[in-house]
């Protein structure tokens, strides 16, 4: 007999006569909170068997608290658990304060009938602690569930952040943007490798904080490199239309259309390129927040949502289905939806959205159009880079 067992018996004697609890509801809560309570799966299997001997679904003083199955009966209901294992797990349940032994003088488990034919005094295991500790157990189960949800949320945010960093570095390398991208990739790999196989919530939070700061550094680096490019070179290559009165010039959003008459055809057609990789969705929404209102339910949480919103915006802007389909074929559906979002963002500076999209599609097909500078310019116009806290 330990002090904890004595305390459990003392608490069990203070049962509210009117209190009751569903035995299977409290058992499910115990299964959720087993790590906090300190019981094993085997011990819970034995408790499950004990509950099957309780005659009612509601544990209450009016129904009695004691169950008195033999070890043989318990072994049958625990799928043949060995006697030594059964006794060890019964002892664990007693030590955890979930059941109390009610021993008879001869150590047997039984119940005496009263004069009215009902059960009188019973010897076996009392389930009263489950009723007394019901609120405590349910609170522990709720805490465990909340911790699991937080762990899952952090894991999802970490996966999205790692995906963003990978795409940003890949784009920087593919676009041949000057910078120490190989070193950044190696640093990113070291950070990712530092995460244990089964990380704790604190370890996930620490790594997420480091990676979000690293992602912000990459975005700022890309912005600074984009600003350093000569604007006249961008004008001639990508058809940037600059308004001097605009404090945040959006350089990629008004192309200089090639004249239809007198234009010299290219001597040799260039081979069609593969669609470029898309930018992170969070970056696109940071640069083009206006399209969010056109998403399903007034929000955008995935590329599928963005592409659905782009179809609505395309019709609103007067872009023909054929022009948009051609853009999807050449740029890829994600990048085509991103271009539509950019057009919507600066619609007042574009005379013909459909003609602009067709012009960009032709340039993309020849490898003369880059989506990166367009997004960077819009991000500068709409505020700071991607927030460190997402989701």
C-alpha atoms as a printed R data frame, in Angstrom:
    type eleno elety resid chain resno       x       y       z
1   ATOM     1    CA   UNK     A     1   0.000   0.000   0.000
2   ATOM     2    CA   UNK     A     2   1.486   3.310  -1.085
3   ATOM     3    CA   UNK     A     3   0.629   6.885  -0.102
4   ATOM     4    CA   UNK     A     4  -0.835   7.429  -3.576
5   ATOM     5    CA   UNK     A     5  -3.161   4.444  -3.131
6   ATOM     6    CA   UNK     A     6  -4.307   5.779   0.218
7   ATOM     7    CA   UNK     A     7  -4.999   9.155  -1.368
8   ATOM     8    CA   UNK     A     8  -7.032   7.480  -4.149
9   ATOM     9    CA   UNK     A     9  -9.116   5.600  -1.595
10  ATOM    10    CA   UNK     A    10  -9.673   8.801   0.381
11  ATOM    11    CA   UNK     A    11 -10.815  10.661  -2.757
12  ATOM    12    CA   UNK     A    12 -13.071   7.787  -3.803
13  ATOM    13    CA   UNK     A    13 -14.886   8.031  -0.497
14  ATOM    14    CA   UNK     A    14 -15.931  11.600  -1.408
15  ATOM    15    CA   UNK     A    15 -18.105  10.657  -4.372
16  ATOM    16    CA   UNK     A    16 -21.011  12.978  -5.124
17  ATOM    17    CA   UNK     A    17 -24.136  10.767  -4.788
18  ATOM    18    CA   UNK     A    18 -25.748  12.493  -7.781
19  ATOM    19    CA   UNK     A    19 -22.648  12.405 -10.044
20  ATOM    20    CA   UNK     A    20 -22.305  10.025 -12.993
21  ATOM    21    CA   UNK     A    21 -20.089   9.528 -16.033
22  ATOM    22    CA   UNK     A    22 -20.378   7.450 -19.183
23  ATOM    23    CA   UNK     A    23 -17.879   4.626 -18.764
24  ATOM    24    CA   UNK     A    24 -16.889   4.527 -22.442
25  ATOM    25    CA   UNK     A    25 -16.561   8.284 -22.707
26  ATOM    26    CA   UNK     A    26 -14.155   8.395 -19.762
27  ATOM    27    CA   UNK     A    27 -12.310   5.376 -21.168
28  ATOM    28    CA   UNK     A    28 -11.750   7.175 -24.495
29  ATOM    29    CA   UNK     A    29 -10.453  10.189 -22.585
30  ATOM    30    CA   UNK     A    30  -8.070   7.896 -20.690
31  ATOM    31    CA   UNK     A    31  -6.778   6.454 -23.956
32  ATOM    32    CA   UNK     A    32  -6.069  10.011 -25.175
33  ATOM    33    CA   UNK     A    33  -4.364  11.088 -21.933
34  ATOM    34    CA   UNK     A    34  -2.501   7.839 -21.190
35  ATOM    35    CA   UNK     A    35   0.937   9.452 -21.469
36  ATOM    36    CA   UNK     A    36   0.062  12.082 -18.841
37  ATOM    37    CA   UNK     A    37  -1.615   9.588 -16.504
38  ATOM    38    CA   UNK     A    38   1.165   7.019 -16.853
39  ATOM    39    CA   UNK     A    39  -0.580   3.856 -18.034
40  ATOM    40    CA   UNK     A    40   0.282   1.499 -20.862
41  ATOM    41    CA   UNK     A    41  -1.844   0.160 -23.688
42  ATOM    42    CA   UNK     A    42  -1.908  -3.239 -21.963
43  ATOM    43    CA   UNK     A    43  -3.200  -1.685 -18.738
44  ATOM    44    CA   UNK     A    44  -5.918   0.108 -20.695
45  ATOM    45    CA   UNK     A    45  -6.895  -3.189 -22.303
46  ATOM    46    CA   UNK     A    46  -7.370  -4.655 -18.810
47  ATOM    47    CA   UNK     A    47  -9.421  -1.606 -17.757
48  ATOM    48    CA   UNK     A    48 -11.560  -2.048 -20.874
49  ATOM    49    CA   UNK     A    49 -12.221  -5.625 -19.802
50  ATOM    50    CA   UNK     A    50 -13.169  -4.497 -16.279
51  ATOM    51    CA   UNK     A    51 -15.626  -1.968 -17.718
52  ATOM    52    CA   UNK     A    52 -17.379  -4.701 -19.697
53  ATOM    53    CA   UNK     A    53 -18.298  -6.314 -16.369
54  ATOM    54    CA   UNK     A    54 -19.919  -3.119 -15.108
55  ATOM    55    CA   UNK     A    55 -23.674  -3.630 -15.658
56  ATOM    56    CA   UNK     A    56 -24.589  -0.045 -16.636
57  ATOM    57    CA   UNK     A    57 -23.182   2.502 -19.096
58  ATOM    58    CA   UNK     A    58 -23.256   5.235 -16.435
59  ATOM    59    CA   UNK     A    59 -20.833   4.855 -13.541
60  ATOM    60    CA   UNK     A    60 -22.752   6.163 -10.530
61  ATOM    61    CA   UNK     A    61 -23.154   5.421  -6.824
62  ATOM    62    CA   UNK     A    62 -26.700   4.158  -7.404
63  ATOM    63    CA   UNK     A    63 -25.334   1.438  -9.698
64  ATOM    64    CA   UNK     A    64 -22.495   0.469  -7.367
65  ATOM    65    CA   UNK     A    65 -18.810   0.768  -8.163
66  ATOM    66    CA   UNK     A    66 -17.323  -2.695  -7.679
67  ATOM    67    CA   UNK     A    67 -16.790  -5.307 -10.396
68  ATOM    68    CA   UNK     A    68 -15.619  -8.760  -9.352
69  ATOM    69    CA   UNK     A    69 -14.555 -10.879 -12.360
70  ATOM    70    CA   UNK     A    70 -12.094 -13.718 -11.822
71  ATOM    71    CA   UNK     A    71  -8.660 -13.649 -13.432
72  ATOM    72    CA   UNK     A    72  -9.857 -16.381 -15.797
73  ATOM    73    CA   UNK     A    73 -12.757 -14.229 -16.968
74  ATOM    74    CA   UNK     A    74 -10.486 -11.191 -17.355
75  ATOM    75    CA   UNK     A    75  -8.015 -13.244 -19.360
76  ATOM    76    CA   UNK     A    76 -10.766 -14.269 -21.757
77  ATOM    77    CA   UNK     A    77 -11.866 -10.659 -22.296
78  ATOM    78    CA   UNK     A    78  -8.290  -9.484 -22.809
79  ATOM    79    CA   UNK     A    79  -7.815 -12.034 -25.604
80  ATOM    80    CA   UNK     A    80  -5.864 -14.563 -23.567
81  ATOM    81    CA   UNK     A    81  -3.552 -12.278 -21.576
82  ATOM    82    CA   UNK     A    82  -1.246 -14.327 -19.352
83  ATOM    83    CA   UNK     A    83  -1.949 -14.341 -15.620
84  ATOM    84    CA   UNK     A    84   1.333 -12.660 -14.637
85  ATOM    85    CA   UNK     A    85   0.806  -9.929 -17.238
86  ATOM    86    CA   UNK     A    86  -2.781  -9.476 -16.091
87  ATOM    87    CA   UNK     A    87  -1.762  -9.044 -12.442
88  ATOM    88    CA   UNK     A    88   1.015  -6.629 -13.382
89  ATOM    89    CA   UNK     A    89  -1.368  -4.396 -15.350
90  ATOM    90    CA   UNK     A    90  -4.019  -4.511 -12.636
91  ATOM    91    CA   UNK     A    91  -1.326  -3.276 -10.242
92  ATOM    92    CA   UNK     A    92  -0.475  -0.469 -12.699
93  ATOM    93    CA   UNK     A    93  -4.123   0.656 -12.781
94  ATOM    94    CA   UNK     A    94  -4.224   0.661  -8.971
95  ATOM    95    CA   UNK     A    95  -0.954   2.626  -8.721
96  ATOM    96    CA   UNK     A    96  -2.248   5.150 -11.278
97  ATOM    97    CA   UNK     A    97  -5.301   5.717  -9.085
98  ATOM    98    CA   UNK     A    98  -7.808   4.531 -11.686
99  ATOM    99    CA   UNK     A    99  -9.216   1.584  -9.720
100 ATOM   100    CA   UNK     A   100  -9.184   0.515  -6.051
101 ATOM   101    CA   UNK     A   101  -8.901  -3.026  -4.691
102 ATOM   102    CA   UNK     A   102 -11.763  -4.135  -2.455
103 ATOM   103    CA   UNK     A   103 -10.371  -7.363  -1.055
104 ATOM   104    CA   UNK     A   104 -12.458  -9.942   0.708
105 ATOM   105    CA   UNK     A   105 -11.148 -11.759   3.813
106 ATOM   106    CA   UNK     A   106 -10.080 -14.743   1.703
107 ATOM   107    CA   UNK     A   107  -8.818 -12.660  -1.225
108 ATOM   108    CA   UNK     A   108 -11.570 -13.849  -3.558
109 ATOM   109    CA   UNK     A   109 -13.708 -11.559  -5.693
110 ATOM   110    CA   UNK     A   110 -17.445 -11.972  -5.186
111 ATOM   111    CA   UNK     A   111 -20.633 -10.193  -4.139
112 ATOM   112    CA   UNK     A   112 -23.248 -11.071  -1.531
113 ATOM   113    CA   UNK     A   113 -26.933 -10.795  -2.273
114 ATOM   114    CA   UNK     A   114 -29.072  -8.607  -0.056
115 ATOM   115    CA   UNK     A   115 -32.466  -9.507   1.299
116 ATOM   116    CA   UNK     A   116 -34.240  -8.085  -1.754
117 ATOM   117    CA   UNK     A   117 -32.283 -10.253  -4.211
118 ATOM   118    CA   UNK     A   118 -29.982  -7.468  -5.362
119 ATOM   119    CA   UNK     A   119 -26.255  -7.101  -4.903
120 ATOM   120    CA   UNK     A   120 -25.103  -6.269  -1.433
121 ATOM   121    CA   UNK     A   121 -21.471  -6.121  -0.337
122 ATOM   122    CA   UNK     A   122 -19.034  -6.720  -3.212
123 ATOM   123    CA   UNK     A   123 -15.312  -7.505  -3.261
124 ATOM   124    CA   UNK     A   124 -13.164  -6.887  -6.322
125 ATOM   125    CA   UNK     A   125 -12.162  -3.630  -8.034
126 ATOM   126    CA   UNK     A   126 -13.909  -0.318  -7.433
127 ATOM   127    CA   UNK     A   127 -14.320   2.006 -10.442
128 ATOM   128    CA   UNK     A   128 -15.170   4.977  -8.197
129 ATOM   129    CA   UNK     A   129 -11.876   6.806  -9.063
130 ATOM   130    CA   UNK     A   130 -13.016   7.089 -12.681
131 ATOM   131    CA   UNK     A   131 -16.038   9.070 -11.519
132 ATOM   132    CA   UNK     A   132 -14.103  11.175  -9.004
133 ATOM   133    CA   UNK     A   133 -11.333  12.028 -11.499
134 ATOM   134    CA   UNK     A   134 -13.583  12.407 -14.554
135 ATOM   135    CA   UNK     A   135 -13.047  16.171 -14.966
136 ATOM   136    CA   UNK     A   136  -9.307  15.857 -14.379
137 ATOM   137    CA   UNK     A   137  -8.987  13.064 -16.955
138 ATOM   138    CA   UNK     A   138 -11.087  14.928 -19.539
139 ATOM   139    CA   UNK     A   139  -8.976  18.075 -19.051
140 ATOM   140    CA   UNK     A   140  -5.790  16.060 -19.549
141 ATOM   141    CA   UNK     A   141  -7.228  14.475 -22.684
142 ATOM   142    CA   UNK     A   142  -8.142  17.918 -24.049
143 ATOM   143    CA   UNK     A   143  -4.603  19.148 -23.340
144 ATOM   144    CA   UNK     A   144  -3.061  16.164 -25.129
145 ATOM   145    CA   UNK     A   145  -5.339  16.738 -28.119
146 ATOM   146    CA   UNK     A   146  -4.451  20.443 -28.209
147 ATOM   147    CA   UNK     A   147  -0.740  19.564 -28.089
148 ATOM   148    CA   UNK     A   148  -1.180  17.147 -30.985
149 ATOM   149    CA   UNK     A   149  -2.993  19.771 -33.065
150 ATOM   150    CA   UNK     A   150  -0.284  22.341 -32.322
151 ATOM   151    CA   UNK     A   151   2.414  19.837 -33.292
152 ATOM   152    CA   UNK     A   152   0.598  19.086 -36.541
153 ATOM   153    CA   UNK     A   153   0.105  22.797 -37.273
154 ATOM   154    CA   UNK     A   154   3.794  23.530 -36.720
155 ATOM   155    CA   UNK     A   155   4.760  20.575 -38.896
156 ATOM   156    CA   UNK     A   156   2.556  21.843 -41.736
157 ATOM   157    CA   UNK     A   157   3.949  25.377 -41.457
158 ATOM   158    CA   UNK     A   158   7.463  23.963 -41.445
159 ATOM   159    CA   UNK     A   159   6.773  21.927 -44.599
160 ATOM   160    CA   UNK     A   160   5.378  24.992 -46.400
161 ATOM   161    CA   UNK     A   161   8.323  27.139 -45.329
162 ATOM   162    CA   UNK     A   162  10.850  24.530 -46.514
163 ATOM   163    CA   UNK     A   163   8.990  24.245 -49.815
164 ATOM   164    CA   UNK     A   164   9.076  28.027 -50.265
165 ATOM   165    CA   UNK     A   165  12.810  28.196 -49.573
166 ATOM   166    CA   UNK     A   166  13.539  25.345 -51.986
167 ATOM   167    CA   UNK     A   167  11.548  27.006 -54.792
168 ATOM   168    CA   UNK     A   168  13.069  30.432 -54.188
169 ATOM   169    CA   UNK     A   169  16.623  29.083 -54.346
170 ATOM   170    CA   UNK     A   170  15.812  26.997 -57.442
171 ATOM   171    CA   UNK     A   171  14.337  30.030 -59.192
172 ATOM   172    CA   UNK     A   172  17.346  32.156 -58.265
173 ATOM   173    CA   UNK     A   173  19.679  29.545 -59.734
174 ATOM   174    CA   UNK     A   174  17.578  29.045 -62.880
175 ATOM   175    CA   UNK     A   175  17.283  32.802 -63.455
176 ATOM   176    CA   UNK     A   176  21.042  33.114 -62.842
177 ATOM   177    CA   UNK     A   177  20.502  35.848 -60.271
178 ATOM   178    CA   UNK     A   178  23.780  36.875 -58.685
179 ATOM   179    CA   UNK     A   179  24.192  35.710 -55.100
180 ATOM   180    CA   UNK     A   180  25.641  33.030 -52.847
181 ATOM   181    CA   UNK     A   181  22.806  30.613 -53.592
182 ATOM   182    CA   UNK     A   182  24.888  27.443 -53.312
183 ATOM   183    CA   UNK     A   183  25.997  28.481 -49.823
184 ATOM   184    CA   UNK     A   184  22.395  29.306 -48.942
185 ATOM   185    CA   UNK     A   185  21.312  25.882 -50.178
186 ATOM   186    CA   UNK     A   186  23.950  24.220 -48.015
187 ATOM   187    CA   UNK     A   187  22.885  26.251 -44.982
188 ATOM   188    CA   UNK     A   188  19.274  25.271 -45.627
189 ATOM   189    CA   UNK     A   189  20.261  21.611 -45.827
190 ATOM   190    CA   UNK     A   190  22.093  21.856 -42.491
191 ATOM   191    CA   UNK     A   191  19.082  23.468 -40.823
192 ATOM   192    CA   UNK     A   192  16.733  20.797 -42.182
193 ATOM   193    CA   UNK     A   193  19.064  17.974 -41.117
194 ATOM   194    CA   UNK     A   194  19.092  19.280 -37.531
195 ATOM   195    CA   UNK     A   195  15.473  18.206 -37.003
196 ATOM   196    CA   UNK     A   196  15.153  14.871 -35.118
197 ATOM   197    CA   UNK     A   197  13.081  12.061 -36.556
198 ATOM   198    CA   UNK     A   198  10.368  12.582 -33.924
199 ATOM   199    CA   UNK     A   199  10.758  16.243 -32.969
200 ATOM   200    CA   UNK     A   200   9.068  17.829 -29.982
201 ATOM   201    CA   UNK     A   201   6.820  20.864 -30.281
202 ATOM   202    CA   UNK     A   202   9.622  23.095 -28.973
203 ATOM   203    CA   UNK     A   203  12.094  21.708 -31.534
204 ATOM   204    CA   UNK     A   204   9.619  22.307 -34.351
205 ATOM   205    CA   UNK     A   205   8.981  25.869 -33.182
206 ATOM   206    CA   UNK     A   206  12.709  26.662 -32.940
207 ATOM   207    CA   UNK     A   207  13.444  25.343 -36.432
208 ATOM   208    CA   UNK     A   208  10.398  27.104 -37.878
209 ATOM   209    CA   UNK     A   209  11.574  30.416 -36.419
210 ATOM   210    CA   UNK     A   210  15.028  29.919 -37.984
211 ATOM   211    CA   UNK     A   211  13.642  28.913 -41.384
212 ATOM   212    CA   UNK     A   212  11.119  31.769 -41.537
213 ATOM   213    CA   UNK     A   213  13.922  34.228 -40.825
214 ATOM   214    CA   UNK     A   214  16.035  32.530 -43.511
215 ATOM   215    CA   UNK     A   215  13.153  32.710 -46.002
216 ATOM   216    CA   UNK     A   216  12.764  36.417 -45.296
217 ATOM   217    CA   UNK     A   217  16.496  36.890 -45.907
218 ATOM   218    CA   UNK     A   218  16.213  35.113 -49.285
219 ATOM   219    CA   UNK     A   219  13.244  37.262 -50.345
220 ATOM   220    CA   UNK     A   220  15.094  40.443 -49.371
221 ATOM   221    CA   UNK     A   221  18.166  39.246 -51.270
222 ATOM   222    CA   UNK     A   222  16.076  38.572 -54.369
223 ATOM   223    CA   UNK     A   223  14.497  42.017 -54.070
224 ATOM   224    CA   UNK     A   224  17.855  43.757 -53.746
225 ATOM   225    CA   UNK     A   225  19.248  41.874 -56.741
226 ATOM   226    CA   UNK     A   226  16.174  42.746 -58.789
227 ATOM   227    CA   UNK     A   227  16.479  46.429 -57.881
228 ATOM   228    CA   UNK     A   228  20.114  46.395 -58.923
229 ATOM   229    CA   UNK     A   229  19.257  45.457 -62.511
230 ATOM   230    CA   UNK     A   230  19.256  48.262 -65.021
231 ATOM   231    CA   UNK     A   231  15.701  49.338 -65.738
232 ATOM   232    CA   UNK     A   232  16.435  50.252 -69.332
233 ATOM   233    CA   UNK     A   233  17.612  46.709 -70.022
234 ATOM   234    CA   UNK     A   234  14.414  45.396 -68.509
235 ATOM   235    CA   UNK     A   235  12.353  47.855 -70.581
236 ATOM   236    CA   UNK     A   236  13.810  46.686 -73.861
237 ATOM   237    CA   UNK     A   237  13.708  43.011 -73.049
238 ATOM   238    CA   UNK     A   238  10.430  42.608 -71.180
239 ATOM   239    CA   UNK     A   239   8.446  45.633 -72.392
240 ATOM   240    CA   UNK     A   240   8.202  47.451 -69.060
241 ATOM   241    CA   UNK     A   241   5.971  50.507 -69.023
242 ATOM   242    CA   UNK     A   242   7.099  53.026 -66.394
243 ATOM   243    CA   UNK     A   243   4.960  55.876 -65.054
244 ATOM   244    CA   UNK     A   244   7.223  58.509 -63.542
245 ATOM   245    CA   UNK     A   245   4.386  59.745 -61.355
246 ATOM   246    CA   UNK     A   246   4.058  56.329 -59.726
247 ATOM   247    CA   UNK     A   247   6.283  56.054 -56.639
248 ATOM   248    CA   UNK     A   248   6.284  52.250 -57.023
249 ATOM   249    CA   UNK     A   249   6.885  51.538 -60.698
250 ATOM   250    CA   UNK     A   250   5.468  48.275 -61.923
251 ATOM   251    CA   UNK     A   251   7.827  47.604 -64.740
252 ATOM   252    CA   UNK     A   252   6.588  44.320 -66.156
253 ATOM   253    CA   UNK     A   253   2.932  45.172 -66.472
254 ATOM   254    CA   UNK     A   254   2.595  47.090 -69.764
255 ATOM   255    CA   UNK     A   255   4.459  45.590 -72.712
256 ATOM   256    CA   UNK     A   256   5.593  47.505 -75.777
257 ATOM   257    CA   UNK     A   257   3.621  45.697 -78.441
258 ATOM   258    CA   UNK     A   258   5.467  44.846 -81.620
259 ATOM   259    CA   UNK     A   259   4.088  46.652 -84.697
260 ATOM   260    CA   UNK     A   260   2.072  44.404 -86.935
261 ATOM   261    CA   UNK     A   261   3.148  46.135 -90.150
262 ATOM   262    CA   UNK     A   262   6.717  46.226 -91.226
263 ATOM   263    CA   UNK     A   263   7.832  43.877 -88.521
264 ATOM   264    CA   UNK     A   264  10.651  41.638 -89.579
265 ATOM   265    CA   UNK     A   265  10.049  37.980 -88.931
266 ATOM   266    CA   UNK     A   266  12.666  36.166 -86.941
267 ATOM   267    CA   UNK     A   267  15.197  34.387 -89.070
268 ATOM   268    CA   UNK     A   268  15.146  31.171 -87.090
269 ATOM   269    CA   UNK     A   269  12.293  30.186 -84.734
270 ATOM   270    CA   UNK     A   270  13.495  29.314 -81.286
271 ATOM   271    CA   UNK     A   271  12.611  25.920 -79.779
272 ATOM   272    CA   UNK     A   272   9.696  25.953 -77.359
273 ATOM   273    CA   UNK     A   273  10.795  25.882 -73.742
274 ATOM   274    CA   UNK     A   274   9.413  23.925 -70.831
275 ATOM   275    CA   UNK     A   275   7.100  25.979 -68.556
276 ATOM   276    CA   UNK     A   276   9.120  27.603 -65.753
277 ATOM   277    CA   UNK     A   277   8.591  26.546 -62.165
278 ATOM   278    CA   UNK     A   278   5.995  28.477 -60.217
279 ATOM   279    CA   UNK     A   279   6.796  30.834 -57.362
280 ATOM   280    CA   UNK     A   280   5.565  30.062 -53.819
281 ATOM   281    CA   UNK     A   281   1.850  30.711 -53.444
282 ATOM   282    CA   UNK     A   282   2.429  32.879 -50.357
283 ATOM   283    CA   UNK     A   283   4.709  35.116 -52.399
284 ATOM   284    CA   UNK     A   284   2.121  35.439 -55.189
285 ATOM   285    CA   UNK     A   285  -0.624  36.408 -52.742
286 ATOM   286    CA   UNK     A   286   1.693  38.909 -51.060
287 ATOM   287    CA   UNK     A   287   2.313  40.548 -54.419
288 ATOM   288    CA   UNK     A   288  -1.287  40.282 -55.671
289 ATOM   289    CA   UNK     A   289  -3.722  40.518 -52.737
290 ATOM   290    CA   UNK     A   290  -6.674  41.727 -54.837
291 ATOM   291    CA   UNK     A   291  -7.274  38.305 -56.386
292 ATOM   292    CA   UNK     A   292  -7.973  36.760 -52.962
293 ATOM   293    CA   UNK     A   293 -11.522  38.145 -53.016
294 ATOM   294    CA   UNK     A   294 -12.239  36.141 -56.194
295 ATOM   295    CA   UNK     A   295 -11.264  32.805 -54.630
296 ATOM   296    CA   UNK     A   296 -13.792  30.146 -53.577
297 ATOM   297    CA   UNK     A   297 -15.550  31.449 -50.495
298 ATOM   298    CA   UNK     A   298 -13.660  34.732 -50.689
299 ATOM   299    CA   UNK     A   299 -10.256  33.216 -49.924
300 ATOM   300    CA   UNK     A   300  -7.327  31.393 -51.520
301 ATOM   301    CA   UNK     A   301  -5.578  28.566 -49.691
302 ATOM   302    CA   UNK     A   302  -4.114  26.508 -52.524
303 ATOM   303    CA   UNK     A   303  -3.003  26.686 -56.140
304 ATOM   304    CA   UNK     A   304  -6.328  25.139 -57.132
305 ATOM   305    CA   UNK     A   305  -8.115  28.080 -55.492
306 ATOM   306    CA   UNK     A   306  -5.864  30.580 -57.273
307 ATOM   307    CA   UNK     A   307  -6.466  28.971 -60.666
308 ATOM   308    CA   UNK     A   308 -10.238  28.979 -60.043
309 ATOM   309    CA   UNK     A   309 -10.053  32.666 -59.132
310 ATOM   310    CA   UNK     A   310  -7.983  33.376 -62.271
311 ATOM   311    CA   UNK     A   311 -10.736  31.936 -64.471
312 ATOM   312    CA   UNK     A   312 -13.244  34.353 -62.904
313 ATOM   313    CA   UNK     A   313 -10.863  37.308 -63.214
314 ATOM   314    CA   UNK     A   314 -10.024  36.396 -66.827
315 ATOM   315    CA   UNK     A   315 -13.662  36.776 -67.783
316 ATOM   316    CA   UNK     A   316 -13.931  40.035 -65.831
317 ATOM   317    CA   UNK     A   317 -10.896  41.506 -67.580
318 ATOM   318    CA   UNK     A   318 -12.167  40.490 -71.008
319 ATOM   319    CA   UNK     A   319  -9.397  37.974 -71.707
320 ATOM   320    CA   UNK     A   320 -10.591  35.372 -74.180
321 ATOM   321    CA   UNK     A   321 -10.567  31.690 -73.211
322 ATOM   322    CA   UNK     A   322  -8.177  30.919 -76.072
323 ATOM   323    CA   UNK     A   323  -5.659  33.536 -74.896
324 ATOM   324    CA   UNK     A   324  -5.731  32.175 -71.369
325 ATOM   325    CA   UNK     A   325  -5.488  28.559 -72.536
326 ATOM   326    CA   UNK     A   326  -2.473  29.405 -74.665
327 ATOM   327    CA   UNK     A   327  -0.850  31.087 -71.648
328 ATOM   328    CA   UNK     A   328  -1.483  27.968 -69.577
329 ATOM   329    CA   UNK     A   329   0.082  25.777 -72.272
330 ATOM   330    CA   UNK     A   330   3.200  27.921 -72.545
331 ATOM   331    CA   UNK     A   331   3.752  29.140 -68.978
332 ATOM   332    CA   UNK     A   332   2.030  26.382 -67.023
333 ATOM   333    CA   UNK     A   333  -1.353  26.796 -65.281
334 ATOM   334    CA   UNK     A   334   0.161  28.126 -62.022
335 ATOM   335    CA   UNK     A   335   2.212  30.829 -63.752
336 ATOM   336    CA   UNK     A   336  -0.657  31.763 -66.070
337 ATOM   337    CA   UNK     A   337  -2.923  32.239 -63.029
338 ATOM   338    CA   UNK     A   338  -0.173  34.326 -61.422
339 ATOM   339    CA   UNK     A   339   0.034  36.583 -64.491
340 ATOM   340    CA   UNK     A   340  -3.755  37.087 -64.378
341 ATOM   341    CA   UNK     A   341  -3.414  38.050 -60.702
342 ATOM   342    CA   UNK     A   342  -0.711  40.572 -61.637
343 ATOM   343    CA   UNK     A   343  -2.872  42.045 -64.411
344 ATOM   344    CA   UNK     A   344  -5.752  42.450 -61.957
345 ATOM   345    CA   UNK     A   345  -3.434  44.136 -59.469
346 ATOM   346    CA   UNK     A   346  -2.402  46.834 -61.971
347 ATOM   347    CA   UNK     A   347  -5.430  46.778 -64.253
348 ATOM   348    CA   UNK     A   348  -5.607  50.584 -64.417
349 ATOM   349    CA   UNK     A   349  -2.204  50.712 -66.128
350 ATOM   350    CA   UNK     A   350  -3.009  48.184 -68.860
351 ATOM   351    CA   UNK     A   351  -5.035  49.137 -71.926
352 ATOM   352    CA   UNK     A   352  -5.811  45.651 -73.211
353 ATOM   353    CA   UNK     A   353  -5.533  42.759 -70.774
354 ATOM   354    CA   UNK     A   354  -6.088  40.161 -73.506
355 ATOM   355    CA   UNK     A   355  -3.489  41.672 -75.844
356 ATOM   356    CA   UNK     A   356  -1.043  42.036 -72.973
357 ATOM   357    CA   UNK     A   357  -1.448  38.384 -71.991
358 ATOM   358    CA   UNK     A   358  -0.948  37.226 -75.597
359 ATOM   359    CA   UNK     A   359   2.183  39.356 -75.883
360 ATOM   360    CA   UNK     A   360   3.614  37.923 -72.656
361 ATOM   361    CA   UNK     A   361   2.759  34.414 -73.837
362 ATOM   362    CA   UNK     A   362   4.701  34.962 -77.084
363 ATOM   363    CA   UNK     A   363   7.661  36.309 -75.132
364 ATOM   364    CA   UNK     A   364   7.535  33.398 -72.691
365 ATOM   365    CA   UNK     A   365   7.485  30.973 -75.608
366 ATOM   366    CA   UNK     A   366  10.684  32.588 -76.919
367 ATOM   367    CA   UNK     A   367  12.260  32.605 -73.467
368 ATOM   368    CA   UNK     A   368  12.198  36.409 -73.275
369 ATOM   369    CA   UNK     A   369   9.777  36.821 -70.349
370 ATOM   370    CA   UNK     A   370  10.572  36.325 -66.655
371 ATOM   371    CA   UNK     A   371   7.816  36.353 -64.059
372 ATOM   372    CA   UNK     A   372  10.191  37.053 -61.156
373 ATOM   373    CA   UNK     A   373  10.767  40.791 -61.733
374 ATOM   374    CA   UNK     A   374   7.018  41.344 -62.145
375 ATOM   375    CA   UNK     A   375   6.263  39.761 -58.767
376 ATOM   376    CA   UNK     A   376   9.141  41.535 -57.050
377 ATOM   377    CA   UNK     A   377   7.960  44.898 -58.336
378 ATOM   378    CA   UNK     A   378   4.433  44.250 -57.104
379 ATOM   379    CA   UNK     A   379   5.708  43.120 -53.722
380 ATOM   380    CA   UNK     A   380   7.611  46.364 -53.349
381 ATOM   381    CA   UNK     A   381   4.494  48.314 -54.321
382 ATOM   382    CA   UNK     A   382   2.193  46.445 -51.927
383 ATOM   383    CA   UNK     A   383   4.333  46.497 -48.817
384 ATOM   384    CA   UNK     A   384   6.901  44.398 -46.974
385 ATOM   385    CA   UNK     A   385   7.945  40.885 -48.067
386 ATOM   386    CA   UNK     A   386   6.179  37.758 -46.921
387 ATOM   387    CA   UNK     A   387   5.284  37.875 -43.291
388 ATOM   388    CA   UNK     A   388   7.245  35.648 -40.986
389 ATOM   389    CA   UNK     A   389   4.110  34.258 -39.407
390 ATOM   390    CA   UNK     A   390   1.815  32.286 -41.679
391 ATOM   391    CA   UNK     A   391  -1.146  30.070 -40.882
